[in-house]
PDB file of C-alpha atoms in Angstrom:
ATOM      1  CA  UNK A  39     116.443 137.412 110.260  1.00 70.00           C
ATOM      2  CA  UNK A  40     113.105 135.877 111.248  1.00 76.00           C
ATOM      3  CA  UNK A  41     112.563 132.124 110.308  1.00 89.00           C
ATOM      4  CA  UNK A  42     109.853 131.681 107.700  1.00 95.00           C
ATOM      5  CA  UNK A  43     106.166 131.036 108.127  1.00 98.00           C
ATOM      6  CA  UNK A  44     104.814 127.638 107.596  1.00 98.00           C
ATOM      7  CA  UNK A  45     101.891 124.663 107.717  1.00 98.00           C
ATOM      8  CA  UNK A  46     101.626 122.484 110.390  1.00 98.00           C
ATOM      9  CA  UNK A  47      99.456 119.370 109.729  1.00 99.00           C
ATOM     10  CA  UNK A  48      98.309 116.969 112.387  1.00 99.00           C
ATOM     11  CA  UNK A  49      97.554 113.542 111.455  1.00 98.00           C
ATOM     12  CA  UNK A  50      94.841 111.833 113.443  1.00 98.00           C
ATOM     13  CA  UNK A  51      94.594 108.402 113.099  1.00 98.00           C
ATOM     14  CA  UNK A  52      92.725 105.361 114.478  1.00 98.00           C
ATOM     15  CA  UNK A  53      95.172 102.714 114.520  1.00 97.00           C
ATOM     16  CA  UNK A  54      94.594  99.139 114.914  1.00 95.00           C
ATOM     17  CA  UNK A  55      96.582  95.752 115.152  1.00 95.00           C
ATOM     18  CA  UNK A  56      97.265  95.419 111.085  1.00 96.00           C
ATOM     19  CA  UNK A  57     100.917  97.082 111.524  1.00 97.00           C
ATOM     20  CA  UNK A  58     100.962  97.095 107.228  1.00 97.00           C
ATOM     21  CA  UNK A  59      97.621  98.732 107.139  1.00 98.00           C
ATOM     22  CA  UNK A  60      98.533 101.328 109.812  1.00 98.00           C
ATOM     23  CA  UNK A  61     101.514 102.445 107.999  1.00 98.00           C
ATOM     24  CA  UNK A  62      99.458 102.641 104.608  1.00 98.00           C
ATOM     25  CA  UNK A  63      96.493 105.267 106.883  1.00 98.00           C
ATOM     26  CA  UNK A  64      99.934 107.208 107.871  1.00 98.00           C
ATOM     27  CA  UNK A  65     101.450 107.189 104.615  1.00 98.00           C
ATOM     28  CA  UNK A  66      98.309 108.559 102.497  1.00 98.00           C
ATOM     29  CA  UNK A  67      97.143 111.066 105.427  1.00 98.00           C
ATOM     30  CA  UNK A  68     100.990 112.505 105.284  1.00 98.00           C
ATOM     31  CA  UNK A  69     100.963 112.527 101.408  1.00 98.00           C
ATOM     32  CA  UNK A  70      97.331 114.423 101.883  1.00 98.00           C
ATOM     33  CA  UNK A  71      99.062 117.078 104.254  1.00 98.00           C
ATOM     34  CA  UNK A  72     101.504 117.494 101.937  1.00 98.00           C
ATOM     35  CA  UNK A  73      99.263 118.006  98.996  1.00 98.00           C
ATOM     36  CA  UNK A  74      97.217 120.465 101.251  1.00 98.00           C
ATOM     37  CA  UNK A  75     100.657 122.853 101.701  1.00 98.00           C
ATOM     38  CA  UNK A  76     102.099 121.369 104.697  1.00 98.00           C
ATOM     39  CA  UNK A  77     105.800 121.450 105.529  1.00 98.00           C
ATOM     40  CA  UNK A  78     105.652 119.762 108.690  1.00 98.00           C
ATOM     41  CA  UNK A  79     103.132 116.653 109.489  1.00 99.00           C
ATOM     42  CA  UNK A  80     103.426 115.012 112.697  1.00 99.00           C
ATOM     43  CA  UNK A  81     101.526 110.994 113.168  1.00 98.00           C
ATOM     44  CA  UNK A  82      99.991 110.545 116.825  1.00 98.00           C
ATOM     45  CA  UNK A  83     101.767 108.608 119.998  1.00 98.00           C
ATOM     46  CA  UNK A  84     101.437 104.390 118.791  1.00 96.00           C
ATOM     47  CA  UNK A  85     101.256 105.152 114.742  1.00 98.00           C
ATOM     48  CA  UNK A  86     102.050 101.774 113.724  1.00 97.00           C
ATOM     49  CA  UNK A  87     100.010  99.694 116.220  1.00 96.00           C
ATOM     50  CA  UNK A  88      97.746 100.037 119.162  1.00 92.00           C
ATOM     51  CA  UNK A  89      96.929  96.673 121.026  1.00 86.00           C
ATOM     52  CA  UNK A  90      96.198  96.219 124.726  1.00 79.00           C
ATOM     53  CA  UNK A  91      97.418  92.209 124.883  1.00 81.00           C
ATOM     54  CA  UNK A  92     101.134  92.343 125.340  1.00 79.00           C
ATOM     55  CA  UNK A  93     101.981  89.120 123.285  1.00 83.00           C
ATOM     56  CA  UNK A  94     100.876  90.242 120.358  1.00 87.00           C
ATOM     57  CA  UNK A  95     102.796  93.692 120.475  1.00 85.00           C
ATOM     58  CA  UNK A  96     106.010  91.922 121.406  1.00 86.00           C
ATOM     59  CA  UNK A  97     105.471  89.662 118.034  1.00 90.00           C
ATOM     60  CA  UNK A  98     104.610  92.269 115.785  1.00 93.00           C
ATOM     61  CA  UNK A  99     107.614  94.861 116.751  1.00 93.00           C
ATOM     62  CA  UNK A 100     111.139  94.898 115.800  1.00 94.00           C
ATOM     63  CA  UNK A 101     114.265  97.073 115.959  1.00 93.00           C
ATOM     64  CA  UNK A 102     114.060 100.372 114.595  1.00 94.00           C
ATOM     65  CA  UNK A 103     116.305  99.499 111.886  1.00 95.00           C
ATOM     66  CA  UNK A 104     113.406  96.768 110.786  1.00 95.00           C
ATOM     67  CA  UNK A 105     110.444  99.112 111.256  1.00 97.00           C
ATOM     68  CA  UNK A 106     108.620  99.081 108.548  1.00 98.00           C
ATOM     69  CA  UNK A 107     106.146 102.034 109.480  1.00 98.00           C
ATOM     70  CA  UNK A 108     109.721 103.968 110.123  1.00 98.00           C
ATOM     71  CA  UNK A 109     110.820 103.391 106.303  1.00 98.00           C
ATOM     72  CA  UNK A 110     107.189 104.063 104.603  1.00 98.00           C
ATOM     73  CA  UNK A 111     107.541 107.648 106.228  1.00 98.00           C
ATOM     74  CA  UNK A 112     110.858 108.041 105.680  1.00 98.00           C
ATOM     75  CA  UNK A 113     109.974 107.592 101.874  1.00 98.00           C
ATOM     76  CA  UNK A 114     107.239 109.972 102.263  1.00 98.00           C
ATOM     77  CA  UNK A 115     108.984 112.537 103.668  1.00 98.00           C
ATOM     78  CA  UNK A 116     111.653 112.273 101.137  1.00 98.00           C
ATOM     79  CA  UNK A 117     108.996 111.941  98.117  1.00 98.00           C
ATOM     80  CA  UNK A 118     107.237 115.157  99.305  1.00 98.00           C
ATOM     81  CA  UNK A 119     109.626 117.259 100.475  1.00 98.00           C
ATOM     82  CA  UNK A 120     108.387 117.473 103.992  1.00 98.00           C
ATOM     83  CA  UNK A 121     109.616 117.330 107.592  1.00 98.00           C
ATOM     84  CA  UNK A 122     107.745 114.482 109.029  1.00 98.00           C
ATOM     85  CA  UNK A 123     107.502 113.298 112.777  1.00 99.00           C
ATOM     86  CA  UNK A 124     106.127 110.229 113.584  1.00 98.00           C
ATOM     87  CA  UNK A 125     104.412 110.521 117.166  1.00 98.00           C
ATOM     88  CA  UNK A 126     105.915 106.928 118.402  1.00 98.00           C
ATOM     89  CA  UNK A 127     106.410 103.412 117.830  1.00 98.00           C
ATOM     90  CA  UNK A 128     106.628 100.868 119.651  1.00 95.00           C
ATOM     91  CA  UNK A 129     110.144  99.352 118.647  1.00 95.00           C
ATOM     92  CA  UNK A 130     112.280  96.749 120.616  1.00 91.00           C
ATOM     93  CA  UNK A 131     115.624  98.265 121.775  1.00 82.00           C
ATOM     94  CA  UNK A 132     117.874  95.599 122.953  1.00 75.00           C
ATOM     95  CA  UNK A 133     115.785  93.330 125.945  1.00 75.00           C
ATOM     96  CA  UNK A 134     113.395  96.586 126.069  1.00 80.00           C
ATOM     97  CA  UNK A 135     110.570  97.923 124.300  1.00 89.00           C
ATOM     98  CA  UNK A 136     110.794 101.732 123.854  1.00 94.00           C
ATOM     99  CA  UNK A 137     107.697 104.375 123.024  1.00 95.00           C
ATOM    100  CA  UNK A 138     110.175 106.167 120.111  1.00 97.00           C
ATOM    101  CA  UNK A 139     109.451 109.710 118.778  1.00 98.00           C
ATOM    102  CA  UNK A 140     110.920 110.260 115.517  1.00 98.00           C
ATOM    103  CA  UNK A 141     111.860 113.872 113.484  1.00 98.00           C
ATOM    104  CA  UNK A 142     112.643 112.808 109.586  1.00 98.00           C
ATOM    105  CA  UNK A 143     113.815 116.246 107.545  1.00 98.00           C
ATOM    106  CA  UNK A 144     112.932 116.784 103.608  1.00 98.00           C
ATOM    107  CA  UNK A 145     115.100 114.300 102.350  1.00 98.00           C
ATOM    108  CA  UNK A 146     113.977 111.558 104.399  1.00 98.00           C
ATOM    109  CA  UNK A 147     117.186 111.173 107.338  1.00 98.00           C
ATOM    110  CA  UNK A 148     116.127 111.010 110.822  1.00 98.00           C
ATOM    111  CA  UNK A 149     117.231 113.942 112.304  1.00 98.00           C
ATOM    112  CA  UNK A 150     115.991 113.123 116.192  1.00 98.00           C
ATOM    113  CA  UNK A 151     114.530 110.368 118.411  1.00 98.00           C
ATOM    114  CA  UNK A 152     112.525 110.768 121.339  1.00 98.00           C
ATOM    115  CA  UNK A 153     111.903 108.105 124.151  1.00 97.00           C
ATOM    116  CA  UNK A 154     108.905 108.872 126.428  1.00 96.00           C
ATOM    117  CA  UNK A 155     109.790 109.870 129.729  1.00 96.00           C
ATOM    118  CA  UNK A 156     106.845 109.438 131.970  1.00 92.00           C
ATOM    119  CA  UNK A 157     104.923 106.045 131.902  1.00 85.00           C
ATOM    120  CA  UNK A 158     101.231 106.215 132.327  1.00 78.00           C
ATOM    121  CA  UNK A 159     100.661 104.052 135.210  1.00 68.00           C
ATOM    122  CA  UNK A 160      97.323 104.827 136.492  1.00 65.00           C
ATOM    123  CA  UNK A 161      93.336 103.345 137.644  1.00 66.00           C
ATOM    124  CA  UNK A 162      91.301 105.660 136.314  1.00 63.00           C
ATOM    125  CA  UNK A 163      87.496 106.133 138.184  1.00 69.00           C
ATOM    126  CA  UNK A 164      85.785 104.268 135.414  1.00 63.00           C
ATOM    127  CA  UNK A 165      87.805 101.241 136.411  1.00 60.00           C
ATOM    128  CA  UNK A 166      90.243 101.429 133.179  1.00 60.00           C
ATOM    129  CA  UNK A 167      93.847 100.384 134.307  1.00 59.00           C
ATOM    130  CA  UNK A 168      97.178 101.230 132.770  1.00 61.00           C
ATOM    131  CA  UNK A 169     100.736 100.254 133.288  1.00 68.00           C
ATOM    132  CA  UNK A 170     103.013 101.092 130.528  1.00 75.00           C
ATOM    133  CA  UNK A 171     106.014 100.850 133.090  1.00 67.00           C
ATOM    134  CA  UNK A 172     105.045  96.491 132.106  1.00 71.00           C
ATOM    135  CA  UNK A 173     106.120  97.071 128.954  1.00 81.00           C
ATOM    136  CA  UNK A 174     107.990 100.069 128.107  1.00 85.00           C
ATOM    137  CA  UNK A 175     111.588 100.677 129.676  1.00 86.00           C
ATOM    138  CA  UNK A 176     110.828 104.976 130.367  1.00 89.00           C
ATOM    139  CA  UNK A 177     113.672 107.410 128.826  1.00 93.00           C
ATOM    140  CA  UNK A 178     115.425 109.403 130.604  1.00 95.00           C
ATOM    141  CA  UNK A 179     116.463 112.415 128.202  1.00 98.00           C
ATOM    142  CA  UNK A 180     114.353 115.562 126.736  1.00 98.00           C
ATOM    143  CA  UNK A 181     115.046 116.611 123.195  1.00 98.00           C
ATOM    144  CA  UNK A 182     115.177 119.434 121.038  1.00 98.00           C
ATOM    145  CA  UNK A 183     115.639 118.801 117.263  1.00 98.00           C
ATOM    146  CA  UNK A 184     116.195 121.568 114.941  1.00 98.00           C
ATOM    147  CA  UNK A 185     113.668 122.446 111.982  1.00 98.00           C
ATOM    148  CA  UNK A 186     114.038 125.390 109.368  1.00 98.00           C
ATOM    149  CA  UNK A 187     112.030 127.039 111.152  1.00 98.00           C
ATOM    150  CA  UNK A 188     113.596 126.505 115.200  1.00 98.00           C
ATOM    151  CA  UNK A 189     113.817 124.269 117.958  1.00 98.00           C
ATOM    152  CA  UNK A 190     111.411 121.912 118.442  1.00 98.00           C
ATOM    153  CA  UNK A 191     110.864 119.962 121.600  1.00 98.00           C
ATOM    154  CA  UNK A 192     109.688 117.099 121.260  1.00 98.00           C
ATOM    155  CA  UNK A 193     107.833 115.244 124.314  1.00 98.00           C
ATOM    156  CA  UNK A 194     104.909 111.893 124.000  1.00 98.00           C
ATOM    157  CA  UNK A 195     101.169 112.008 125.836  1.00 96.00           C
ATOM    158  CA  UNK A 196     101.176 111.884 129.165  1.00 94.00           C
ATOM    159  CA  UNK A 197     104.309 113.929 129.011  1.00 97.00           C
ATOM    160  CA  UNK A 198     102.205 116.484 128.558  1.00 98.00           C
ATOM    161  CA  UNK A 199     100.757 116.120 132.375  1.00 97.00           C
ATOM    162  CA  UNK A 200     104.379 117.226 133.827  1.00 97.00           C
ATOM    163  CA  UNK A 201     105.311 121.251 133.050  1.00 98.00           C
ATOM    164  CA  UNK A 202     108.900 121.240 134.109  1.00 97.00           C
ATOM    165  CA  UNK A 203     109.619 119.073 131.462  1.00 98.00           C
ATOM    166  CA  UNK A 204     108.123 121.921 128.735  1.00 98.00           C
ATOM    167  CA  UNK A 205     109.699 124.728 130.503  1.00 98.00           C
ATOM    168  CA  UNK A 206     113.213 123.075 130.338  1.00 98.00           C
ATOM    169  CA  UNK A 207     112.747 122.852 126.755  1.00 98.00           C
ATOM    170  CA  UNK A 208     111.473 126.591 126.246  1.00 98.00           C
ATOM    171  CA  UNK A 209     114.457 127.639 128.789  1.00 98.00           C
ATOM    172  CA  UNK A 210     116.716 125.789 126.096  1.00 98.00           C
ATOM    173  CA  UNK A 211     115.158 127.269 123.219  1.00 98.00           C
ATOM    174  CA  UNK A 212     111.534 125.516 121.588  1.00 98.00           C
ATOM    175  CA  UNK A 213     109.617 127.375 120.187  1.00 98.00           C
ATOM    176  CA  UNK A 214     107.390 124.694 119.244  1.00 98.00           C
ATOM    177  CA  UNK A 215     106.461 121.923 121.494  1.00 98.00           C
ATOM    178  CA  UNK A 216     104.795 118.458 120.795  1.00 98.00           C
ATOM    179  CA  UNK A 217     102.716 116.137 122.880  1.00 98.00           C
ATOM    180  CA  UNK A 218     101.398 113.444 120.183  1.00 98.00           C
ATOM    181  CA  UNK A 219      99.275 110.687 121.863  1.00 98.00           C
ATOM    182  CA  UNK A 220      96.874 108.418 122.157  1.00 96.00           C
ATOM    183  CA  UNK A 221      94.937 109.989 125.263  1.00 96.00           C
ATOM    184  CA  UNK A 222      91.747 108.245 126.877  1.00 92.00           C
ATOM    185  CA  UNK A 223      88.329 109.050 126.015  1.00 94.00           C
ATOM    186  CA  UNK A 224      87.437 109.797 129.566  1.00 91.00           C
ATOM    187  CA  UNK A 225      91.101 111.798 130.589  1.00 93.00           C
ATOM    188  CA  UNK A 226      90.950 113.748 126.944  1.00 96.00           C
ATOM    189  CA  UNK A 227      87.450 114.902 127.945  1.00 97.00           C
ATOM    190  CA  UNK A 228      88.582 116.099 131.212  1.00 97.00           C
ATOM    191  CA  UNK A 229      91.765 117.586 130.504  1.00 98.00           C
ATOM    192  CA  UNK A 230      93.655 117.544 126.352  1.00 98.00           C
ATOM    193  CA  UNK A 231      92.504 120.877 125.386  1.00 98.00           C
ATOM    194  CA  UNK A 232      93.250 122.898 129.019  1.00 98.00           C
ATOM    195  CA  UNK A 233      96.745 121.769 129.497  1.00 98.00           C
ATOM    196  CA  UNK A 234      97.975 122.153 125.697  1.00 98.00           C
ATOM    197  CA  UNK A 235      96.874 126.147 126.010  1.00 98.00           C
ATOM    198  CA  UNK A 236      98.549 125.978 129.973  1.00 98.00           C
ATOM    199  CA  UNK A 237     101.792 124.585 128.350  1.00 98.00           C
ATOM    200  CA  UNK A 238     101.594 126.640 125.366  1.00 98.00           C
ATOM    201  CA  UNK A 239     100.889 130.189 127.782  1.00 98.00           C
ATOM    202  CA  UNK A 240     103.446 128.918 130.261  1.00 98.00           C
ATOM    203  CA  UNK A 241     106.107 128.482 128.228  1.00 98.00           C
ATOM    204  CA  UNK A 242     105.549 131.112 124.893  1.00 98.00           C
ATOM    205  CA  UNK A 243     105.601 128.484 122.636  1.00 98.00           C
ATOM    206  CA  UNK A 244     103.417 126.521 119.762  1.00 98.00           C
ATOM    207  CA  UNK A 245     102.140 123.435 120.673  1.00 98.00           C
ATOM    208  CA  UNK A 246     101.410 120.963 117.910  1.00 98.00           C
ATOM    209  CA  UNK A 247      99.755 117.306 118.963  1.00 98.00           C
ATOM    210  CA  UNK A 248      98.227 114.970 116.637  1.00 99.00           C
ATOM    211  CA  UNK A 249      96.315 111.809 118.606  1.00 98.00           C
ATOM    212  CA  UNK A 250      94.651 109.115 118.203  1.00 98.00           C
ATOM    213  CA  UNK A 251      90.671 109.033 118.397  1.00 98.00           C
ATOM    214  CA  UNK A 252      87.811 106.850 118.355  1.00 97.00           C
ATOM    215  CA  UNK A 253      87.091 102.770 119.158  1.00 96.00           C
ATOM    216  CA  UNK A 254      90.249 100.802 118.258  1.00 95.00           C
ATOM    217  CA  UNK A 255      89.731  96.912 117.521  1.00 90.00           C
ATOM    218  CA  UNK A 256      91.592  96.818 120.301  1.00 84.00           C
ATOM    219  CA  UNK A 257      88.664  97.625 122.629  1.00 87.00           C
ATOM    220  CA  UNK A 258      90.827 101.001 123.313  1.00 88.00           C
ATOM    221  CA  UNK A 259      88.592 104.215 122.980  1.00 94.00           C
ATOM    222  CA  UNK A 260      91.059 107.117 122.637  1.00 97.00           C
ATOM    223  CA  UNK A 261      90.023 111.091 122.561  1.00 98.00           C
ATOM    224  CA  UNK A 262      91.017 112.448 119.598  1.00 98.00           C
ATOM    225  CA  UNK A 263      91.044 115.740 118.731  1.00 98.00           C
ATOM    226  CA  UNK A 264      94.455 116.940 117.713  1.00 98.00           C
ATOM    227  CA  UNK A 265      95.548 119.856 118.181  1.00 98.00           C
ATOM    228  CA  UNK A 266      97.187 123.201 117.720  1.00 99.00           C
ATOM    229  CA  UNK A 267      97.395 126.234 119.782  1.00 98.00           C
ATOM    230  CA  UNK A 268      99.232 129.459 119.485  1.00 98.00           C
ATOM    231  CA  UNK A 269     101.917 130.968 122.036  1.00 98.00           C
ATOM    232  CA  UNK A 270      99.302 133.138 123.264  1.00 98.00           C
ATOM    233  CA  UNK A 271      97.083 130.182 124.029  1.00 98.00           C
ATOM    234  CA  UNK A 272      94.728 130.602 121.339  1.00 98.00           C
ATOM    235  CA  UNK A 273      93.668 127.358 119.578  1.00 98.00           C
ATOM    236  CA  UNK A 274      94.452 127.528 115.516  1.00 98.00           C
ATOM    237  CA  UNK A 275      93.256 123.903 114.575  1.00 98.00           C
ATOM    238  CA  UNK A 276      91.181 120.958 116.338  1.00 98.00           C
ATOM    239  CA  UNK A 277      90.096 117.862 115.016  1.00 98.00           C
ATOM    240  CA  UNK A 278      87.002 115.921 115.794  1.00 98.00           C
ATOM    241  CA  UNK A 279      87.526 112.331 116.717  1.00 97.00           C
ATOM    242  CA  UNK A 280      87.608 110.613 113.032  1.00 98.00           C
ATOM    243  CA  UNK A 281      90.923 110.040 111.128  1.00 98.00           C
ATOM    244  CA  UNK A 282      92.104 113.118 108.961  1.00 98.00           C
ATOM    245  CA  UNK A 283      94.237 115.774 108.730  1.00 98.00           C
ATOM    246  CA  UNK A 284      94.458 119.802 110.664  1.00 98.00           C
ATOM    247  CA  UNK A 285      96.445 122.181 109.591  1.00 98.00           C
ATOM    248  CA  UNK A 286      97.473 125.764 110.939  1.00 98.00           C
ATOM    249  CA  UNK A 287      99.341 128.104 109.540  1.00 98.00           C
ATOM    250  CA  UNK A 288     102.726 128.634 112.636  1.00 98.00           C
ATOM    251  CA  UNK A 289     104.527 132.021 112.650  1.00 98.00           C
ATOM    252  CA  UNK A 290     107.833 131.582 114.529  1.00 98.00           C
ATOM    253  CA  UNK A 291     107.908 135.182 115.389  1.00 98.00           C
ATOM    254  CA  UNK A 292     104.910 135.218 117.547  1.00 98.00           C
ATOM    255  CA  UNK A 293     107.016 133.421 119.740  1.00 98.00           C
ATOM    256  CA  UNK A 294     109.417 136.154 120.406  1.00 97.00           C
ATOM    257  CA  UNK A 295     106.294 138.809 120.714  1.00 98.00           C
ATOM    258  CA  UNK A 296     104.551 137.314 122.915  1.00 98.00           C
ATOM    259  CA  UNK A 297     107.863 135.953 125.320  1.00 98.00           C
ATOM    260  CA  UNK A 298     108.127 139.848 125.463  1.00 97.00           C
ATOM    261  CA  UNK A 299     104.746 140.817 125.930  1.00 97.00           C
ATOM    262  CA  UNK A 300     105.027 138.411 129.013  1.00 96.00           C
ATOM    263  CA  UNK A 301     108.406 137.612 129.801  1.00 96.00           C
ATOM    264  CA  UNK A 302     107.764 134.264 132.578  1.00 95.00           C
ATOM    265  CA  UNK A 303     111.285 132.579 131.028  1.00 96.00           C
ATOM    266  CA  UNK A 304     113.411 135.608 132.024  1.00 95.00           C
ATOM    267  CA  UNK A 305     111.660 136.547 134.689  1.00 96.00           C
ATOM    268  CA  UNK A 306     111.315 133.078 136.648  1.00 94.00           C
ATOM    269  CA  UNK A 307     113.439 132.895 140.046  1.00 94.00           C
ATOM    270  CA  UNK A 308     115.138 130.327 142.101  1.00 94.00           C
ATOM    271  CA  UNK A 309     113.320 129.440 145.583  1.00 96.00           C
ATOM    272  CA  UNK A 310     113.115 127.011 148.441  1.00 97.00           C
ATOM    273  CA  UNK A 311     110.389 125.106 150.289  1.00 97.00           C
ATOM    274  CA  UNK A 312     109.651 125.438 153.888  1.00 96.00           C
ATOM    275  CA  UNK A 313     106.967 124.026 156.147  1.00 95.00           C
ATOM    276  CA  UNK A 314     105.360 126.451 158.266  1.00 92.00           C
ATOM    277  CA  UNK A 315     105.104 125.441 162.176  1.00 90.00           C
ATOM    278  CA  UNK A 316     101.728 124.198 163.567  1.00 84.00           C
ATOM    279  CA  UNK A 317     100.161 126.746 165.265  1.00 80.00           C
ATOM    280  CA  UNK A 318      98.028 126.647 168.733  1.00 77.00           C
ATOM    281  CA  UNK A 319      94.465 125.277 168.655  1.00 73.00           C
ATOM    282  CA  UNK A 320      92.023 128.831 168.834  1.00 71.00           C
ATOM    283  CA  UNK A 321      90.196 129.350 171.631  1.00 65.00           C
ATOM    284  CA  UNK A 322      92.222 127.096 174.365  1.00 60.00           C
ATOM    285  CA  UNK A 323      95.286 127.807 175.766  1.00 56.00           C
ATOM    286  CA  UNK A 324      98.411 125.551 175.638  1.00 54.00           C
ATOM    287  CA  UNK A 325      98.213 122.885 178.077  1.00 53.00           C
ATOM    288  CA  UNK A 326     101.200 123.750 180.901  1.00 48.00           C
TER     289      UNK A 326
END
């Protein structure tokens, strides 16, 4: 039997360094997806706080047990009846800070946690500089959580610049893939919309990413426009780059019509690598 239809919302937010006032944005913008017909909502990468000096994250995190952004959805979820999946926080994990993906179901449990794999450590050309690796201890595991509806894999921003990592999760069954995130103004430009439709075509499967956009009080400018695109690559929802809510109506089965109509999972072979030797210099012969 075919898993039901259902509404996707993305939640785009613009959070700031108020952790309280974050988690009220998150809370009304879920509570408004949920009033519009969504089942699923998903927060962007950083819901609960988005600051670039490291003190002041490190004094206004906790445990995930203390999280008070974690509990305020959790109560949402449960009050609404939806599944809810908070892009990250930033919560303190013993001596370490990790970038934490949650899934909450219906009745407000968490169901799955995610800890970003790939740390965005990079100089961009318009001399911004990033190095999450300072502060964020990397996981080291990809998920799949289960929904009503099927697998979903769950992955965090600049994930979304590494493909092995989707097709592992399509070999192992998603059929919906998310990259929530806080992407740069300059890097979302360039390159959000191109590689959500390359994952999406590459791998059959939905991709659903709500992000952050506009200035933060942080100084941060972040892209925006969340996002969600179809197995066949075509784009169902975008957002602008103000805070609100997207939604798209997701139909599991496409999944399994289009992994037919092109069949790249199945059809994908082992291979190796090999260097091919230099050859002579044209026009001269080998020196004797």
């Amino acid at each position: 039997m075919a898993a039901p239809r259902f509404i996707a919302a993305c939640i785009q937010m613009r959070s700031g360094r108020d952790v309280l006032k974050n988690r009220d944005a998150a809370v009304a913008l879920v509570r408004e997806a949920a009033d519009k017909g969504a089942h699923f909502a998903q927060t962007p990468e950083m819901t609960s706080l988005i600051s670039r000096d490291r003190a002041d994250l490190f004094e206004k995190i906790g445990p995930q047990a203390r999280d008070p952004v974690l509990a305020a959805l959790r109560e949402a979820a449960r009050e609404k009846g939806i599944m809810v999946q908070i892009g990250s926080l930033a919560v303190k994990d013993g001596d370490k800070v990790a970038n934490r993906s949650f899934l909450i179901d219906a009745k407000g449990e968490i169901v799955a946690s995610y800890d970003k794999i790939h740390l965005y450590d990079v100089d961009l050309p318009n001399g911004e500089s990033w190095r999450e690796s300072a502060t964020y201890a990397g996981g080291d595991t990809a998920v799949l959580a289960e929904t009503p509806w099927g697998l979903l894999g769950m992955t965090i921003c600049y994930d979304l610049r590494f493909p092995a990592l989707y097709r592992a999760l399509a070999e192992n069954g998603a059929s919906f893939l998310s990259a929530p995130a806080a992407f740069t103004r300059q890097t979302g430009e360039a390159h959000w919309e191109v590689l959500h439709r390359a994952r999406a075509i590459e791998t059959g499967s939905f991709m659903i990413s709500a992000a952050q956009g506009g200035l933060h009080e942080s100084g941060r400018e972040t892209f925006g426009h969340s996002i969600i695109v179809d197995p066949w690559g075509r784009v169902l929802a975008e957002a602008g780059t103000e805070p609100g809510v997207i939604l798209a109506e997701i139909d599991p089965a496409l999944v399994t019509e289009v992994r037919g109509r092109i069949p790249t999972l199945k059809n994908a072979r082992g291979f190796k690598v090999t260097v091919a030797p230099n050859p002579q210099p044209l026009g001269r012969a080998a020196s004797a």
